[in-house]
XYZ file of C-alpha atoms in Angstrom:
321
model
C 4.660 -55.746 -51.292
C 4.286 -52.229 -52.657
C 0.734 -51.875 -52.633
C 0.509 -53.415 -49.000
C 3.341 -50.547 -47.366
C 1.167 -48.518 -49.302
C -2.130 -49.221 -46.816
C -0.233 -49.889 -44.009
C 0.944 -45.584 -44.643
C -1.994 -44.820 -45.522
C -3.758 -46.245 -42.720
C -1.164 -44.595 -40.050
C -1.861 -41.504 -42.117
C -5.540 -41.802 -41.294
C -4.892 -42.985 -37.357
C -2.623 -40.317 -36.734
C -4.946 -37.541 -38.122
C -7.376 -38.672 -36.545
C -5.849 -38.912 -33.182
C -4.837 -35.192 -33.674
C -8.545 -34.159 -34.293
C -9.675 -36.391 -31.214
C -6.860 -34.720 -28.930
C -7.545 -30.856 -29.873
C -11.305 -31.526 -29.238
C -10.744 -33.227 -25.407
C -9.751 -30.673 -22.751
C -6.023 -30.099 -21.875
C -5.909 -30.956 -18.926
C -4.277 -27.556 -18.094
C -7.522 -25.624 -17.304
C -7.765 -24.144 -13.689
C -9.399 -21.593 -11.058
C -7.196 -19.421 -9.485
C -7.632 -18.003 -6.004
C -5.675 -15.713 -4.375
C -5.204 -14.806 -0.842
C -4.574 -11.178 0.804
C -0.329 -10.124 0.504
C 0.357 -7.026 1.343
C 2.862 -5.346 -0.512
C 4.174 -8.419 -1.279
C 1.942 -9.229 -4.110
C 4.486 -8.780 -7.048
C 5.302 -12.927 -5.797
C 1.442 -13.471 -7.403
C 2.296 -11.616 -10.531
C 5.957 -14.075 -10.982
C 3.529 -17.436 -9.505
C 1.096 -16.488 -12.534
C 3.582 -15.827 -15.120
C 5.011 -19.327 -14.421
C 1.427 -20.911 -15.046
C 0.758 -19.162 -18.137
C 4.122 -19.891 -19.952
C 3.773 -23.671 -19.219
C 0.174 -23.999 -21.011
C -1.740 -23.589 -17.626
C -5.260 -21.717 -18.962
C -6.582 -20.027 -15.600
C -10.600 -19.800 -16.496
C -11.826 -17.852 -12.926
C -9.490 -16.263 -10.682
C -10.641 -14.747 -6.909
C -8.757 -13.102 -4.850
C -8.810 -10.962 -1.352
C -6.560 -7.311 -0.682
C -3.394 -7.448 -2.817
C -4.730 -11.028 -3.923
C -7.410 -8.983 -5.661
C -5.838 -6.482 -7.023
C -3.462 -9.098 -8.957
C -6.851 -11.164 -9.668
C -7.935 -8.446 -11.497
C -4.799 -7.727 -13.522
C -4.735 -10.552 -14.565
C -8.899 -10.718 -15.693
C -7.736 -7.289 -17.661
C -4.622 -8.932 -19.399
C -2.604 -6.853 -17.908
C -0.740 -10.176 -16.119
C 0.383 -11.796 -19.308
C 2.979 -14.159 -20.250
C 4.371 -11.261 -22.824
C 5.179 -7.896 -21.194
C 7.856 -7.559 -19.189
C 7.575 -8.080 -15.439
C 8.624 -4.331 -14.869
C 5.816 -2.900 -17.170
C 3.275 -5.274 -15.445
C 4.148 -3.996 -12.074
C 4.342 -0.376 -12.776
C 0.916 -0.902 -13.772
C -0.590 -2.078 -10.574
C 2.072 -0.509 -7.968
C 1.536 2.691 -7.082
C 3.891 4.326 -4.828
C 1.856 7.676 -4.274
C -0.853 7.793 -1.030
C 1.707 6.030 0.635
C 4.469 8.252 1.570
C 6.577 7.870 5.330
C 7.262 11.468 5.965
C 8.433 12.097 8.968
C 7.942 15.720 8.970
C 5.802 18.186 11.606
C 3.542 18.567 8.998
C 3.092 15.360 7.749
C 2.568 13.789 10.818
C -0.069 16.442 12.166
C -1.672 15.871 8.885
C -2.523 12.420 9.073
C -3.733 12.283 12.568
C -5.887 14.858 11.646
C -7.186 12.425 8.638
C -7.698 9.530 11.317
C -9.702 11.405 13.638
C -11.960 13.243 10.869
C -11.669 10.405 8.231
C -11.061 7.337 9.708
C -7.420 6.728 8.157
C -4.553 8.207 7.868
C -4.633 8.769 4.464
C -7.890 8.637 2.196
C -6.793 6.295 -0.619
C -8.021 8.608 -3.671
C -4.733 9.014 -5.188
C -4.736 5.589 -5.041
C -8.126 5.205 -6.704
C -7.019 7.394 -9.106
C -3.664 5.646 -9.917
C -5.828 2.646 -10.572
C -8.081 4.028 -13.034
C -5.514 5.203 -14.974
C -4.193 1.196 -15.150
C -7.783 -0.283 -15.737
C -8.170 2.424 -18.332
C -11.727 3.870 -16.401
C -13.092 0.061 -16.819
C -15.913 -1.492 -15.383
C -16.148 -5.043 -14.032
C -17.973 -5.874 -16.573
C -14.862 -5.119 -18.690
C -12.794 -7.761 -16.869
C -12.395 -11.044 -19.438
C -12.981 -13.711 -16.640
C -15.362 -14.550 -14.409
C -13.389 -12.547 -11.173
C -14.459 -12.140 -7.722
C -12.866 -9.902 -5.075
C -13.748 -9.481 -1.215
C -14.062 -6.727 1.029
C -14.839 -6.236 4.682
C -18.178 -4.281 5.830
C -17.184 -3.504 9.213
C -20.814 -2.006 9.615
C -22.529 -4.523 8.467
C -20.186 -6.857 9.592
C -20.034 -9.242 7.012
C -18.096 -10.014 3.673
C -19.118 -8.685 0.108
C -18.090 -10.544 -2.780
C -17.528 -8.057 -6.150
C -18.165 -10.145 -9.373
C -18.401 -8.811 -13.040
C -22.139 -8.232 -12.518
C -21.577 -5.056 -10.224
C -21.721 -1.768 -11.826
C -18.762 -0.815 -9.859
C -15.166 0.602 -11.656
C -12.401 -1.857 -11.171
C -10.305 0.500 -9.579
C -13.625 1.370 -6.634
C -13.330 -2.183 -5.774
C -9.857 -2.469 -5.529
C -9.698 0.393 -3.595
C -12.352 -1.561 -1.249
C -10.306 -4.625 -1.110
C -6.967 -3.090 -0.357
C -8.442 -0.401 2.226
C -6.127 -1.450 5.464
C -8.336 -0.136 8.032
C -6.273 3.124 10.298
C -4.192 3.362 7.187
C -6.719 4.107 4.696
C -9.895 5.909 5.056
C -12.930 2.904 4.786
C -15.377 3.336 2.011
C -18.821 4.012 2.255
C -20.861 1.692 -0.471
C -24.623 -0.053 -0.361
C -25.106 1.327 2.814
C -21.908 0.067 4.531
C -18.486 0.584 5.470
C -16.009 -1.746 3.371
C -12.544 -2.098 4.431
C -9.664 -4.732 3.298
C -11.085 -8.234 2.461
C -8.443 -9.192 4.396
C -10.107 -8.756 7.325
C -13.459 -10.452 6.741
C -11.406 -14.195 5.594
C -7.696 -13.400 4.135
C -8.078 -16.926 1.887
C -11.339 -17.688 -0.185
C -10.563 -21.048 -1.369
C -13.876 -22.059 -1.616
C -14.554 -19.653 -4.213
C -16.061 -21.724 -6.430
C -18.209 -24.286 -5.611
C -19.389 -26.274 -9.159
C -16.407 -28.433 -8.940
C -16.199 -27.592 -13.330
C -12.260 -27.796 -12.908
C -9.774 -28.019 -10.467
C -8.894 -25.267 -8.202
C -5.396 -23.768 -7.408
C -5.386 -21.747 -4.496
C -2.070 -19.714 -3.705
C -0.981 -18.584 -0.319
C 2.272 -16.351 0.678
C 3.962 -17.201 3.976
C 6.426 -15.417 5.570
C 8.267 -14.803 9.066
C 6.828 -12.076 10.724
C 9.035 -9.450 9.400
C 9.327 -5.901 10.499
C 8.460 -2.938 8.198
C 11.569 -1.083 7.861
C 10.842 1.705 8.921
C 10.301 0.375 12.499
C 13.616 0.249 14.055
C 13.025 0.491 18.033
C 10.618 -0.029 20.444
C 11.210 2.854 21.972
C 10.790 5.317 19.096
C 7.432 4.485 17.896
C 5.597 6.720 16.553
C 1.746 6.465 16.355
C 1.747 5.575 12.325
C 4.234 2.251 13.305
C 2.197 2.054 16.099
C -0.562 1.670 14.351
C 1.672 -0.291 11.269
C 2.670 -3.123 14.160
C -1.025 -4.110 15.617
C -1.899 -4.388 11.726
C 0.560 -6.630 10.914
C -0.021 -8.908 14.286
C -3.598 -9.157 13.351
C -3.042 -10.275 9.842
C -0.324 -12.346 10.764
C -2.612 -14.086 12.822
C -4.994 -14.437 10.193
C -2.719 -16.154 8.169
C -1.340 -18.073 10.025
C -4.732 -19.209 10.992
C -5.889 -19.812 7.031
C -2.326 -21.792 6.576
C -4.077 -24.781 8.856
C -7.154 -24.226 6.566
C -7.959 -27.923 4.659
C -8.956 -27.004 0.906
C -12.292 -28.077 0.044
C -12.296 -31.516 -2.415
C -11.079 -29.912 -6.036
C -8.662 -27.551 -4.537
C -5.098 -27.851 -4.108
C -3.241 -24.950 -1.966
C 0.432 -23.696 -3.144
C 2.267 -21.728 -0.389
C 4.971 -19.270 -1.640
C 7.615 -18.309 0.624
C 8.181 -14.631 0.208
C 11.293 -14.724 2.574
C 12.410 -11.462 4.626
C 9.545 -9.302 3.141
C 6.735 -7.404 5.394
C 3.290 -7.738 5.281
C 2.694 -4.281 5.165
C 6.057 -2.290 4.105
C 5.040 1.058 2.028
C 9.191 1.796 1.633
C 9.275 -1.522 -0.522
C 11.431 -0.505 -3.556
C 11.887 -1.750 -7.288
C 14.406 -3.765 -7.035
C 12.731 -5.407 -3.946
C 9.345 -6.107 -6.289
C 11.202 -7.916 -8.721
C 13.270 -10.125 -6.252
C 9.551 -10.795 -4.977
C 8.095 -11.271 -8.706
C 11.216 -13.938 -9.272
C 10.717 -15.804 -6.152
C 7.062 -16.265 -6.657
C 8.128 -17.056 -10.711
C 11.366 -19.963 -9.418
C 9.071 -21.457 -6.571
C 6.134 -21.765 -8.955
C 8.330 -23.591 -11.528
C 9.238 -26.183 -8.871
C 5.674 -27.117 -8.427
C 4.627 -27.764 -11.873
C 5.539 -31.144 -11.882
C 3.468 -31.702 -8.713
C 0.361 -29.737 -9.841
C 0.394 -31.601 -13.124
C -0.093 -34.802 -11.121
C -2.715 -33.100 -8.889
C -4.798 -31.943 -12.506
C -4.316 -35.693 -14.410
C -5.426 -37.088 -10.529
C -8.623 -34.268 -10.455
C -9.775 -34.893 -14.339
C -9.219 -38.875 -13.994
C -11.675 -39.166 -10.839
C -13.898 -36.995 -12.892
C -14.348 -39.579 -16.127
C -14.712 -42.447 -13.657
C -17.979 -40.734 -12.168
């Protein structure tokens, strides 16, 4: 009786061991492509939706993304997104609060119109640029750890340019294309063209990636069309809200239109609700970011359970091919 619990031990001994060995060799399950579309200011929601993915085994292989979409995509290709660091130290990183100022002074406002008329925006984005560089560390691309893609707008050319890892291009030049708001920030000259926010060219490249390797999770942020705050009467514009309120009725419009888009087969769209936040609201504070970063973090958490089911259902039709 000995010698036969013996074998019978030994033999769960070998199944189990070997069932370990077969499970760490298959795929997880948990590997995904990431796109994100254009946000605004509001993209701090990305950085809490990604942090949720990352602490609940989710391995993002390929992330795109458009305007603030990109500039997150790219944090996160960096490591500077991780599911370590505190969300304050990741969003001091990639929110810059310079280039951006409301002044309401004579001089001020003289001063920009004079940058519109000669330069094409009110203010030129190279403190931004700069602010950048300093978080990418003076990187290339090609320094980004994922295969990444951003999108800009060549109003010139009139078509949109796709910036992968191959480009010899800083990561802080391209995000400075991508996030150009055009009025707001001067465009930027580059192979020939003009580029301007991605935004404008498609706000939501789902179809990113094409191979069908793994499932795709595309992320959207929806929101009533909220007022910056520093627009307070209809009567008392001046030309910078001006200028602030057509922007934020044309991308409104756009995504509203990209909400109706149907994801291609593979993809599966998540829309966060980033409540009573503008599209385009430079006077967003700290404490505002992180109620953004911990709405995007809570609604992502809900939808685990259903993107789980969406993963088994996309790797299950796979193996029956």
């Amino acid at each position: 009786m000995k010698k036969i619990l013996f074998f019978i031990l030994l033999a769960m001994i070998i199944l189990m061991s070997r069932e370990e060995v077969f499970s760490s060799s298959q795929p997880q399950g948990k590997e995904i492509d990431l796109v994100l579309s254009g946000s605004g200011t509001r993209h701090p929601a990305y950085v809490g939706a990604i942090r949720a993915l990352l602490e609940n085994g989710y391995q993002i292989k390929r992330v795109a993304g458009v305007s603030g979409g990109g500039l997150v995509a790219c944090s996160l290709s960096y490591g500077i997104i991780n599911a370590q660091d505190p969300p304050e130290t990741i969003l001091k990183r990639i929110t810059s609060k310079i280039d951006r100022k409301e002044k309401q002074g004579f001089i001020e406002r003289w001063k920009r119109r004079y940058n519109l008329i000669k330069h094409l925006g009110f203010y030129s984005g190279d403190e931004f640029e700069a602010f950048l560089d300093s978080s990418f560390e003076g990187k290339m691309m090609s320094d980004l750890k994922m295969p990444t893609k951003v999108y800009g707008t060549d109003i010139w050319n009139q078509k949109v340019i796709v910036f992968t890892n191959s480009d010899h291009l800083k990561i802080s030049r391209v995000l400075r294309m991508t996030t150009s708001v055009p009025i707001l920030f001067t465009p930027v000259k580059y192979n020939g063209g003009l580029i301007v926010d991605g935004g404008i060219g498609g706000s939501f490249p789902i179809d990113a990636f094409k191979d069908g390797v793994r499932p795709i999770i595309g992320i959207q942020l929806k929101a009533p069309n909220i007022l910056p705050k520093s627009v307070t009467s209809p009567e008392e514009l001046s030309l910078f809200q001006y200028v602030k309120l057509i922007l934020l009725t044309l991308f409104t419009a756009l995504e509203n239109e990209h909400m109706k888009q149907v994801p291609p087969p593979g993809a599966k769209v998540i829309a966060l609700d980033t409540g009573n936040f503008s599209r385009i609201d430079p006077d967003i504070n700290d404490k505002e970011r992180i109620d953004l970063y911990q709405s995007g973090y809570l609604q992502m958490k809900e939808k685990l359970r259903e993107i789980d089911a969406y993963l088994k259902d996309f790797y299950s039709r796979r193996e029956k091919k």
